[in-house]
Amino acid sequence: MRKQFVVVGVLAGLSCLGVAEAADNMEGLARTCFNCHGTGGVSAGTSMPSIAGLPEAYLKSVMLEWKRGERASANMTRLVKGYTDDEIAGLAAYFAKQPWTPVPQPAAKAVLAKGRKATERCESCHGATGGQPDEDDVPKLNGQWAKYLELELAKYRDDSFQMTHKRMIRNARKMGAGDVEAAAGFYGAQGK
Amino acid sequence: MSQINRREFIRVLAAGGAASAFPAVARAAAKARVVVIGGGYGGATAAKYLKLLDPAIEVTLIEPNKSYTSCPLSNEVIAGYRDIKTLQVGYDGLRKHGVEVVQDLVTGIDRAARTVTTQGGRKLGYDAMVMSPGVEFHFEGIEGYSEALVDRFPHAWKAGPQTLLLKKQLEAMPDGGKFVIVVPPGPFRCPPGPYERASLVASYLKHHGKTKSKIIIMDANDSHSKKGLFQQAWKKLYGFEKEGLGTHGMIEWVKGAEGGKVVKLDAKTKTVSSDFVDIKADVLNIIPPHKAGKIAVASDLAKADGWCKVVPMTMASAEDEAIYTIGDSCVAGEMALYGNPDANFDMPKSAHIAMTQAKVAAAAIVAKVNGLPAPQPYYANTCYSIVDEGYGFSVAHLYRVENGTFKYIKEGSGISPVKMPDNSEVPALYRKLEAEYADGWLRNVMADAFG
């Protein structure tokens, strides 16, 4: 299953190669991101997020917050400080243009039921399945890797980890410990 | 390049046809022929991206092994945290992209005629070549040591059977035994690798109740990659006290200046000696000194103290514009010593860097074949080290090319925090996240290179 989706990502990346290369070699810069985030931005590793097709405003604001030291990250805070604001904007635009490629991961019925309930408070911003964000600065969650989502929620729930979105922090901390895994599993299982 | 040329580039790439930069040698069917030597992370990535960027280029990858075993994270195999199968991948993914994969060994290159010959008797012409042979070990640096001894004293520095052999020896080591790691003078592939290995061996011993055992790192160098992070972790997890021999704790690190440089081996008694000290090992892991791969040296491309010097814009060899020398066999930048904060560091020998170099080389070759100038290159590195279950950290590197030379971008580089900005301890979540990211990174580099 995983292989099939990665191939989709490759083809999506390829169709844009010429155009991006022509502009300012943003494709060349983006290719350095493929190492960790997958060819074309579609991740093959469960702890790494797919970034192809995420909203432009979301990608840009996260990178700028890392660069300005407002938002914690175990790793990305270092790399982005070496990019200009224009390069960050270019990367956000590049990845936002790629198709969002959900990788639905099977989950047990009990996990899905628990996850649906646990994500009720998320619905107003992310949509019922995580695939219909209401604003351009809200990430898509459907078919994102469940393991990654679990780790993201752990960041929002940890006092020591500096995150920026107050409402996310509040809501993530309202969840029970068992809800985190279920919520991540629920979104990870959604195709649309 | 001008706007018109850029548009032309798109048209050319879309149409799959153009005035070749190599009209005299290009075959009728293919726009150009590229031979890639070596099917590691660098070679595989170059082959794949050449095909993605211009399918009309004929790409042949020559690699002696049927499948590849990833060196990154192979220390987890030794400690029993990972199945070696998760590190293994074949070449069918590349074949699906249209790469011809030949299981053979390149034995000669005629640079003037632009042909390569193989052990299997093949002769191939090329318009451009990507040279990614990895490293060749040199066994002559230690008296009494030779290649014939690697089955007794595994290096496990090329992953595969050697990895499993070292794992077996570790498992058989009694409590109170000495696991000795001999580190060669830099530069060597995977700069933090020996220290990650020491950490994971300690983790194995600790979790198997063999806490009277010792891991002694005999280091030819005076400092190393991520030293502050490693020593912090060793103190926290494995009772590390301070540098030098004869300390408490499971791990002892002996720097070159204080007797760490091994010059002699007595194979019979499994004893290694420096100018200062003799150490009798129970498990002896000698990592031999290394230089550029044999074929790079044989074709006279490794003239920078045994390594291949490159043109920063394209990764082309400084010796031959038709050959692109990437990965562990090249030196990209000025070789700098650890511990110098102001150094313009050269690129570390890592899978990740080999892949970004491969992508730069592929784009440069495609541009050249299509009669266009090389696009602006970008080089980045990420390298994770695992020291225990759920405890990892990383280093990131960013490079640009300025005025035709490599420039290490300090602002975009650096190791995971040793302390928080307010001097407090780094929260455990940071270390846990990076241990998790290491696995995600592995899956993605393997898919991006071979998939």
XYZ file of C-alpha atoms in Angstrom:
643
model
C 0.000 0.000 0.000
C 2.737 2.373 1.021
C 4.635 1.828 -2.215
C 1.631 2.683 -4.327
C 1.219 6.049 -2.653
C 4.852 6.889 -2.922
C 4.695 6.282 -6.650
C 1.764 8.686 -6.880
C 3.893 11.262 -5.108
C 6.765 10.766 -7.503
C 4.612 11.338 -10.535
C 3.043 14.402 -8.982
C 6.497 15.795 -8.283
C 7.667 15.050 -11.774
C 4.866 16.880 -13.527
C 6.020 20.098 -11.905
C 9.728 19.696 -12.352
C 10.141 21.804 -15.450
C 8.061 24.705 -14.234
C 9.679 25.030 -10.831
C 13.175 24.573 -12.229
C 12.525 27.419 -14.605
C 11.372 29.895 -11.971
C 14.292 30.057 -9.523
C 15.311 26.462 -8.914
C 12.877 26.232 -6.012
C 12.498 22.619 -7.131
C 16.215 22.170 -6.482
C 15.817 23.530 -2.965
C 12.664 21.458 -2.414
C 14.531 18.320 -3.456
C 16.669 18.662 -0.323
C 13.413 18.375 1.686
C 12.481 15.130 -0.129
C 15.197 13.251 1.773
C 13.202 13.428 5.010
C 9.692 14.217 3.781
C 9.586 11.818 0.838
C 9.951 12.176 -2.915
C 7.700 15.034 -3.965
C 6.852 15.657 -0.281
C 4.858 12.446 0.211
C 6.367 10.728 3.224
C 7.138 7.014 3.393
C 8.069 7.140 7.093
C 5.440 7.102 9.809
C 7.077 9.695 12.071
C 7.638 12.192 9.230
C 4.756 14.243 7.890
C 3.773 14.387 4.255
C 4.039 18.040 3.273
C 2.914 17.918 -0.366
C -0.443 19.663 -0.672
C -0.534 21.240 2.775
C -1.909 24.791 2.709
C 0.611 27.465 1.735
C -0.155 29.816 4.634
C 0.245 26.982 7.134
C 3.602 25.846 5.729
C 4.904 29.385 5.552
C 3.851 30.425 9.037
C 5.271 27.286 10.656
C 8.644 27.786 8.959
C 8.758 31.480 9.825
C 7.846 30.770 13.460
C 10.694 28.263 13.629
C 13.065 30.728 12.048
C 12.119 33.488 14.505
C 12.473 31.092 17.446
C 8.809 31.384 18.410
C 7.973 27.755 17.901
C 9.961 24.748 19.107
C 11.029 21.851 16.953
C 13.550 19.139 17.630
C 15.272 19.669 14.300
C 13.667 22.065 11.807
C 14.414 25.171 13.872
C 18.076 24.748 12.938
C 17.753 24.240 9.186
C 15.209 26.998 8.490
C 17.445 29.637 10.052
C 19.701 29.182 7.037
C 16.957 29.991 4.528
C 15.927 33.476 3.449
C 12.303 34.522 3.952
C 11.903 34.388 0.170
C 13.145 30.818 0.074
C 10.723 29.895 2.857
C 7.863 31.499 0.934
C 9.010 29.710 -2.220
C 9.131 26.328 -0.492
C 5.674 26.859 1.017
C 4.283 27.755 -2.404
C 6.035 24.821 -4.052
C 4.750 22.182 -1.639
C 1.261 23.721 -1.463
C 0.989 23.281 -5.239
C 1.584 19.537 -5.041
C -1.470 17.311 -4.654
C -2.381 16.258 -1.116
C -1.818 12.494 -1.067
C -3.463 10.816 1.921
C -2.041 7.459 2.991
C -5.023 5.886 4.787
C -3.761 3.529 7.481
C -6.035 0.783 8.732
C -7.251 1.148 12.321
C -9.388 -1.082 14.557
C -13.099 -0.252 14.806
C -12.763 0.583 18.487
C -9.943 3.030 17.744
C -11.987 4.694 15.006
C -15.024 5.062 17.277
C -12.968 6.428 20.134
C -11.063 8.671 17.745
C -14.212 10.121 16.215
C -15.444 11.077 19.653
C -12.047 12.434 20.722
C -11.818 14.634 17.626
C -15.215 16.301 17.968
C -13.567 19.412 19.371
C -11.201 19.496 16.355
C -13.981 19.470 13.802
C -14.754 23.171 13.639
C -11.282 23.957 12.271
C -10.116 20.717 10.615
C -13.451 19.347 9.346
C -15.079 16.022 10.251
C -12.272 13.849 8.834
C -9.429 16.357 9.043
C -9.566 16.861 5.295
C -11.597 20.074 5.191
C -9.673 22.794 7.017
C -11.685 26.007 7.351
C -8.733 28.356 6.874
C -5.540 28.344 4.796
C -3.374 28.246 7.904
C -4.911 24.982 9.124
C -3.205 21.742 8.051
C -4.967 18.784 6.476
C -4.900 15.711 8.703
C -6.717 13.014 6.706
C -4.362 10.207 5.758
C -1.448 11.957 7.440
C 0.765 9.474 9.292
C -0.860 8.602 12.626
C 2.516 8.235 14.341
C 3.465 11.776 13.314
C 0.114 13.158 14.527
C 0.613 11.422 17.870
C 4.056 13.030 18.223
C 2.635 16.454 17.275
C -0.054 16.140 19.916
C 2.638 15.193 22.436
C 4.343 18.520 21.661
C 1.132 20.474 22.256
C 0.535 18.610 25.525
C 4.035 19.137 26.933
C 4.591 22.306 28.998
C 8.264 22.293 28.111
C 7.643 22.429 24.371
C 7.017 25.901 23.034
C 4.088 25.856 20.590
C 2.306 28.899 19.205
C -1.345 28.083 18.551
C -3.176 28.787 21.815
C -6.403 27.052 20.862
C -4.520 23.914 19.771
C -2.581 23.880 23.034
C -5.799 24.233 25.047
C -7.637 21.535 23.152
C -4.750 19.085 23.023
C -4.377 19.337 26.789
C -8.076 18.650 27.305
C -7.682 15.234 25.694
C -7.281 12.135 27.850
C -4.017 10.236 27.416
C -5.744 7.381 25.571
C -7.534 9.846 23.298
C -4.297 10.996 21.694
C -3.560 7.663 20.065
C -7.201 7.212 19.036
C -7.443 10.697 17.511
C -4.219 10.168 15.578
C -5.401 6.732 14.440
C -8.749 8.163 13.364
C -7.244 10.888 11.165
C -4.594 8.541 9.817
C -7.330 6.190 8.605
C -9.256 8.814 6.626
C -8.945 8.842 2.850
C -10.886 12.061 2.287
C 19.795 31.849 -17.374
C 17.450 34.252 -19.126
C 13.680 33.923 -19.014
C 13.608 32.776 -22.619
C 16.159 30.112 -21.936
C 14.207 28.995 -18.909
C 11.051 28.636 -20.953
C 13.073 26.820 -23.532
C 14.263 24.484 -20.780
C 10.662 23.607 -19.909
C 9.789 23.064 -23.548
C 12.833 20.915 -24.036
C 12.154 18.843 -20.946
C 8.517 18.424 -21.923
C 9.261 17.484 -25.514
C 12.129 15.239 -24.530
C 14.315 16.413 -27.374
C 17.024 19.042 -27.787
C 20.376 19.803 -29.263
C 22.578 17.557 -27.171
C 25.680 18.885 -25.539
C 27.319 15.662 -26.682
C 26.155 15.309 -30.301
C 29.152 13.297 -31.447
C 28.696 10.427 -29.048
C 24.972 10.312 -28.343
C 23.235 7.289 -29.741
C 20.219 7.742 -31.982
C 17.744 6.363 -29.465
C 19.004 8.097 -26.335
C 19.646 11.786 -25.834
C 22.763 10.963 -23.855
C 24.254 8.011 -22.010
C 25.075 8.266 -18.320
C 26.867 5.519 -16.433
C 26.489 5.527 -12.662
C 29.117 3.621 -10.703
C 27.939 2.380 -7.323
C 24.456 1.580 -6.025
C 24.576 3.104 -2.570
C 22.509 6.097 -1.482
C 24.453 8.458 -3.771
C 24.487 6.371 -6.944
C 20.883 5.198 -6.616
C 19.620 8.749 -6.079
C 21.603 10.066 -9.046
C 20.248 7.341 -11.337
C 16.664 7.880 -10.217
C 16.711 11.679 -10.486
C 18.406 11.616 -13.898
C 15.447 9.580 -15.139
C 12.878 11.758 -13.331
C 14.375 14.957 -14.740
C 14.890 13.743 -18.287
C 13.557 10.293 -19.226
C 15.227 10.544 -22.655
C 18.652 10.080 -21.054
C 19.868 6.481 -20.963
C 21.012 5.628 -17.448
C 23.004 2.510 -16.538
C 23.881 1.829 -12.916
C 26.678 -0.664 -12.241
C 26.837 -2.239 -8.790
C 28.458 -5.536 -7.759
C 25.864 -6.416 -5.103
C 22.359 -7.674 -5.770
C 20.853 -5.574 -2.999
C 21.880 -2.758 -0.702
C 22.091 -2.694 3.096
C 21.856 0.759 4.677
C 24.734 1.740 6.928
C 22.654 4.441 8.639
C 20.918 2.924 11.675
C 22.816 -0.365 11.305
C 24.192 0.208 14.822
C 20.634 -0.494 15.992
C 20.962 -3.961 14.465
C 24.096 -4.652 16.501
C 22.263 -3.700 19.710
C 19.199 -5.772 18.796
C 16.812 -2.854 18.306
C 16.331 -3.339 14.572
C 16.015 -6.220 12.128
C 18.606 -5.953 9.378
C 15.857 -6.655 6.836
C 14.481 -3.156 7.475
C 17.772 -1.798 6.094
C 17.813 -3.867 2.912
C 16.514 -2.862 -0.482
C 16.885 -4.139 -4.056
C 17.144 -2.276 -7.335
C 13.727 -3.015 -8.847
C 12.532 0.454 -7.874
C 15.239 1.988 -10.060
C 14.419 -0.410 -12.899
C 10.802 0.822 -12.784
C 12.089 4.330 -13.439
C 13.845 3.033 -16.548
C 17.339 2.696 -15.098
C 19.311 -0.254 -16.439
C 20.851 -1.900 -13.385
C 23.848 -4.111 -14.111
C 25.177 -6.390 -11.385
C 28.865 -6.186 -12.131
C 32.082 -4.547 -11.020
C 33.734 -1.740 -12.950
C 37.372 -2.668 -13.436
C 38.585 0.097 -15.697
C 37.729 3.513 -17.043
C 39.196 5.005 -20.201
C 38.634 8.701 -19.581
C 39.904 9.760 -22.996
C 37.625 7.367 -24.887
C 34.849 7.717 -22.289
C 34.307 4.015 -21.843
C 34.097 1.725 -18.833
C 34.912 -1.973 -18.727
C 33.583 -4.448 -16.210
C 34.688 -7.689 -14.637
C 31.855 -9.408 -16.507
C 33.392 -8.333 -19.815
C 31.060 -5.471 -20.670
C 32.237 -2.280 -22.286
C 30.016 0.790 -22.097
C 30.436 4.238 -23.558
C 29.285 7.293 -21.650
C 28.657 10.979 -22.231
C 28.612 11.646 -18.515
C 29.435 9.484 -15.526
C 28.390 9.629 -11.895
C 31.135 8.150 -9.746
C 29.744 7.063 -6.371
C 31.845 4.081 -5.282
C 31.917 4.834 -1.552
C 35.070 4.179 0.423
C 37.944 1.737 0.207
C 39.514 0.483 3.437
C 43.254 0.754 4.021
C 44.554 -1.918 6.339
C 48.210 -0.966 6.398
C 47.929 1.771 9.060
C 48.024 -0.683 12.005
C 50.932 -3.104 12.413
C 49.740 -6.719 12.557
C 46.349 -5.911 11.056
C 45.206 -7.044 7.617
C 42.098 -7.551 5.544
C 42.198 -11.274 6.314
C 41.401 -10.466 9.963
C 38.053 -8.749 9.414
C 36.222 -12.018 10.033
C 37.675 -12.086 13.548
C 37.720 -8.353 14.217
C 34.769 -7.014 12.250
C 34.680 -3.408 11.113
C 30.925 -3.438 10.486
C 31.542 -0.180 8.613
C 29.936 -1.509 5.438
C 26.613 -2.911 6.575
C 25.629 -6.524 5.964
C 27.293 -9.735 7.169
C 29.861 -7.664 9.093
C 27.042 -6.027 11.066
C 25.598 -9.409 12.017
C 29.023 -10.757 12.935
C 29.658 -7.907 15.371
C 26.180 -8.379 16.836
C 26.925 -12.066 17.416
C 30.220 -11.262 19.108
C 28.550 -8.710 21.370
C 25.873 -11.199 22.382
C 28.528 -13.791 23.224
C 30.593 -11.399 25.318
C 30.505 -12.291 29.042
C 29.656 -9.721 31.711
C 32.816 -7.842 32.608
C 34.127 -8.121 29.053
C 35.823 -5.351 27.094
C 34.297 -4.171 23.821
C 36.987 -2.105 22.096
C 36.191 0.229 19.206
C 39.178 1.461 17.195
C 38.415 4.744 15.416
C 40.548 5.732 12.412
C 41.881 9.226 11.723
C 39.285 11.473 10.056
C 37.784 12.028 7.641
C 35.782 8.811 7.752
C 32.252 7.951 6.695
C 29.526 8.621 9.263
C 31.430 10.946 11.644
C 29.201 10.253 14.697
C 28.968 6.510 13.918
C 31.635 5.124 16.283
C 30.155 7.021 19.241
C 26.607 5.980 18.390
C 27.901 2.411 18.256
C 29.503 2.745 21.700
C 26.206 4.126 23.055
C 24.059 1.366 21.604
C 26.463 -1.364 22.698
C 26.228 0.140 26.202
C 22.446 0.145 25.883
C 22.480 -3.535 24.941
C 24.782 -4.442 27.834
C 22.787 -2.385 30.335
C 19.488 -3.915 29.312
C 20.953 -7.437 29.424
C 22.363 -7.131 32.926
C 25.997 -7.043 31.786
C 26.791 -3.774 33.498
C 30.297 -4.772 34.626
C 31.359 -4.641 30.972
C 33.354 -1.827 29.403
C 33.293 -0.150 26.046
C 36.613 1.460 25.255
C 36.841 3.849 22.336
C 40.422 4.077 21.096
C 40.248 7.198 18.966
C 42.923 8.453 16.588
C 41.268 11.897 16.801
C 41.132 14.491 19.579
C 37.486 15.456 19.156
C 34.435 14.182 17.326
C 30.985 14.849 15.956
C 28.249 15.692 18.526
C 30.734 15.199 21.377
C 28.816 17.325 23.893
C 25.584 15.465 23.204
C 27.213 12.049 23.412
C 29.049 12.740 26.656
C 25.912 14.212 28.203
C 23.960 11.089 27.248
C 26.718 8.773 28.491
C 26.739 10.537 31.874
C 22.993 10.285 32.124
C 22.627 6.706 30.940
C 25.910 4.858 31.320
C 27.780 6.395 34.255
C 30.358 8.218 32.142
C 32.672 10.316 34.327
C 35.280 12.020 32.214
C 37.519 11.493 29.223
C 40.382 9.025 29.455
C 41.064 5.476 30.608
C 40.487 3.923 34.017
C 37.296 5.792 34.861
C 34.029 4.432 36.223
C 31.086 4.001 33.949
C 30.617 1.702 30.987
C 32.088 3.932 28.274
C 35.663 5.207 28.191
C 36.832 7.527 25.440
C 40.554 7.899 24.809
C 41.534 10.712 22.482
C 44.462 10.519 20.091
C 46.678 12.905 22.040
C 46.233 10.804 25.187
C 47.029 7.406 23.731
C 43.925 6.674 21.698
C 45.650 6.174 18.371
C 46.101 2.439 17.821
C 49.308 1.574 15.967
C 49.625 -2.155 16.580
C 47.517 -5.286 16.853
C 48.450 -8.601 18.391
C 45.836 -10.777 16.759
C 46.690 -13.832 18.864
C 45.926 -12.151 22.199
C 43.361 -9.703 20.765
C 45.423 -6.810 22.101
C 45.632 -3.366 20.535
C 48.394 -0.947 21.386
C 48.963 2.765 21.113
C 52.205 4.509 21.989
C 50.907 4.769 25.566
C 48.891 1.677 26.409
C 48.021 -1.960 25.564
C 44.398 -3.061 25.766
C 43.238 -6.656 25.625
C 39.783 -6.885 24.136
C 37.013 -9.449 24.325
C 35.318 -8.015 21.274
C 37.510 -6.011 18.951
C 35.861 -3.707 16.434
C 38.519 -2.127 14.243
C 37.275 0.506 11.822
C 40.055 0.738 9.246
C 41.193 4.071 7.841
C 39.550 4.801 4.511
C 39.862 6.829 1.349
C 37.954 7.183 -1.912
C 36.748 3.980 -3.590
C 39.261 1.937 -5.548
C 37.935 2.794 -9.013
C 38.090 6.533 -8.269
C 41.742 6.197 -7.276
C 42.545 3.900 -10.225
C 41.076 6.423 -12.655
C 43.198 9.173 -11.157
C 40.284 11.169 -9.773
C 41.250 11.084 -6.076
C 44.023 13.628 -5.994
C 42.996 15.532 -2.854
C 44.890 13.454 -0.288
C 43.126 10.299 -1.464
C 39.715 11.926 -1.963
C 37.973 13.320 -5.060
C 37.886 17.083 -5.375
C 34.759 18.562 -6.958
C 33.426 21.656 -8.703
C 30.926 23.109 -6.192
C 28.312 24.238 -8.733
C 27.833 20.799 -10.266
C 29.705 18.110 -8.287
C 31.771 17.469 -11.420
C 35.263 16.167 -10.733
C 37.973 18.810 -10.634
C 39.932 16.415 -12.874
C 37.336 15.514 -15.492
C 34.277 17.525 -16.521
C 32.443 14.425 -17.760
C 32.645 12.653 -14.390
C 30.636 13.687 -11.330
C 32.228 12.401 -8.123
C 29.698 12.259 -5.287
C 29.203 10.718 -1.865
C 31.758 9.359 0.576
C 34.584 9.305 -1.978
C 34.595 13.057 -2.486
C 35.678 15.970 -0.377
C 33.352 18.938 -0.659
C 34.842 21.990 0.996
C 37.869 22.532 3.185
C 38.539 19.681 5.562
C 38.117 21.149 9.041
C 38.639 19.730 12.497
C 35.834 19.345 15.014
C 35.851 21.799 17.831
C 36.606 24.821 15.675
C 33.416 26.916 15.756
C 34.550 29.229 12.969
C 35.519 26.570 10.461
C 34.077 26.547 6.965
C 33.284 22.851 7.437
C 33.506 20.414 4.580
C 30.524 18.172 4.033
C 30.322 15.134 6.293
C 30.389 11.711 4.680
C 26.744 10.824 5.186
C 23.995 9.150 3.177
C 21.949 12.329 3.341
C 24.694 14.540 1.888
C 25.452 11.932 -0.779
C 21.804 12.179 -1.831
C 21.725 15.965 -2.047
C 25.001 15.848 -3.985
C 23.434 13.239 -6.293
C 20.450 15.505 -6.956
C 22.748 18.427 -7.754
C 24.809 16.254 -10.111
C 21.684 14.877 -11.821
C 20.265 18.375 -12.384
C 23.625 19.612 -13.683
C 23.950 16.698 -16.113
C 20.394 17.159 -17.372
C 21.008 20.883 -17.881
C 24.238 20.189 -19.747
C 22.695 17.531 -21.959
C 20.007 20.055 -22.858
C 22.536 22.776 -23.580
C 21.697 24.863 -20.521
C 23.752 26.261 -17.648
C 23.772 24.380 -14.348
C 20.977 25.394 -11.969
C 21.811 26.897 -8.567
C 22.784 24.000 -6.286
C 21.515 23.408 -2.740
C 23.184 21.092 -0.267
C 21.726 19.997 3.052
C 22.466 17.292 5.578
C 20.632 15.701 8.465
C 22.118 12.948 10.526
C 20.514 11.263 13.517
C 22.270 9.328 16.245
C 20.538 6.969 18.651
C 22.049 6.393 22.091
C 19.312 4.344 23.756
C 15.732 3.332 23.174
C 13.757 6.585 22.765
C 16.831 8.823 23.003
C 18.193 10.420 19.853
C 19.687 13.643 18.571
C 20.881 15.062 15.309
C 23.096 17.425 13.419
C 22.004 19.539 10.474
C 24.232 21.147 7.849
C 23.445 23.648 5.155
C 25.782 24.698 2.347
C 25.565 27.198 -0.442
C 27.873 27.923 -3.333
C 29.216 31.463 -3.264
C 31.726 32.741 -5.807
C 32.270 29.199 -6.972
C 33.216 27.837 -3.550
C 31.344 25.865 -0.917
C 30.100 27.972 1.954
C 29.052 26.318 5.204
C 25.968 28.164 6.446
C 26.423 28.331 10.192
C 22.956 29.825 10.832
C 21.255 26.830 9.194
C 23.471 24.195 10.769
C 24.185 22.755 14.175
C 23.525 20.007 16.661
C 20.479 19.367 18.818
C 20.508 21.507 21.961
C 22.751 20.339 24.807
C 20.976 22.811 27.101
C 17.940 25.045 26.709
C 18.524 28.793 26.186
C 17.775 29.437 29.889
C 20.435 26.824 30.799
C 17.846 24.282 31.924
C 17.970 20.620 30.952
C 16.629 19.680 27.520
C 13.180 18.093 27.992
C 13.053 14.334 27.369
C 10.473 14.910 24.622
C 13.151 16.415 22.356
C 15.261 13.255 22.572
C 12.258 10.999 22.113
C 11.072 12.921 19.051
C 14.463 12.673 17.397
C 14.660 8.929 18.066
C 11.295 8.606 16.300
C 12.320 10.936 13.475
C 15.426 8.837 12.828
C 13.237 5.950 11.726
C 11.020 8.201 9.590
C 14.128 9.695 8.022
C 15.452 6.208 7.225
C 12.242 5.112 5.514
C 12.211 8.289 3.443
C 15.858 8.298 2.368
C 15.538 4.654 1.357
C 12.355 5.376 -0.625
C 13.738 8.582 -2.134
C 16.944 6.846 -3.274
C 15.765 3.371 -4.254
C 11.959 3.599 -4.563
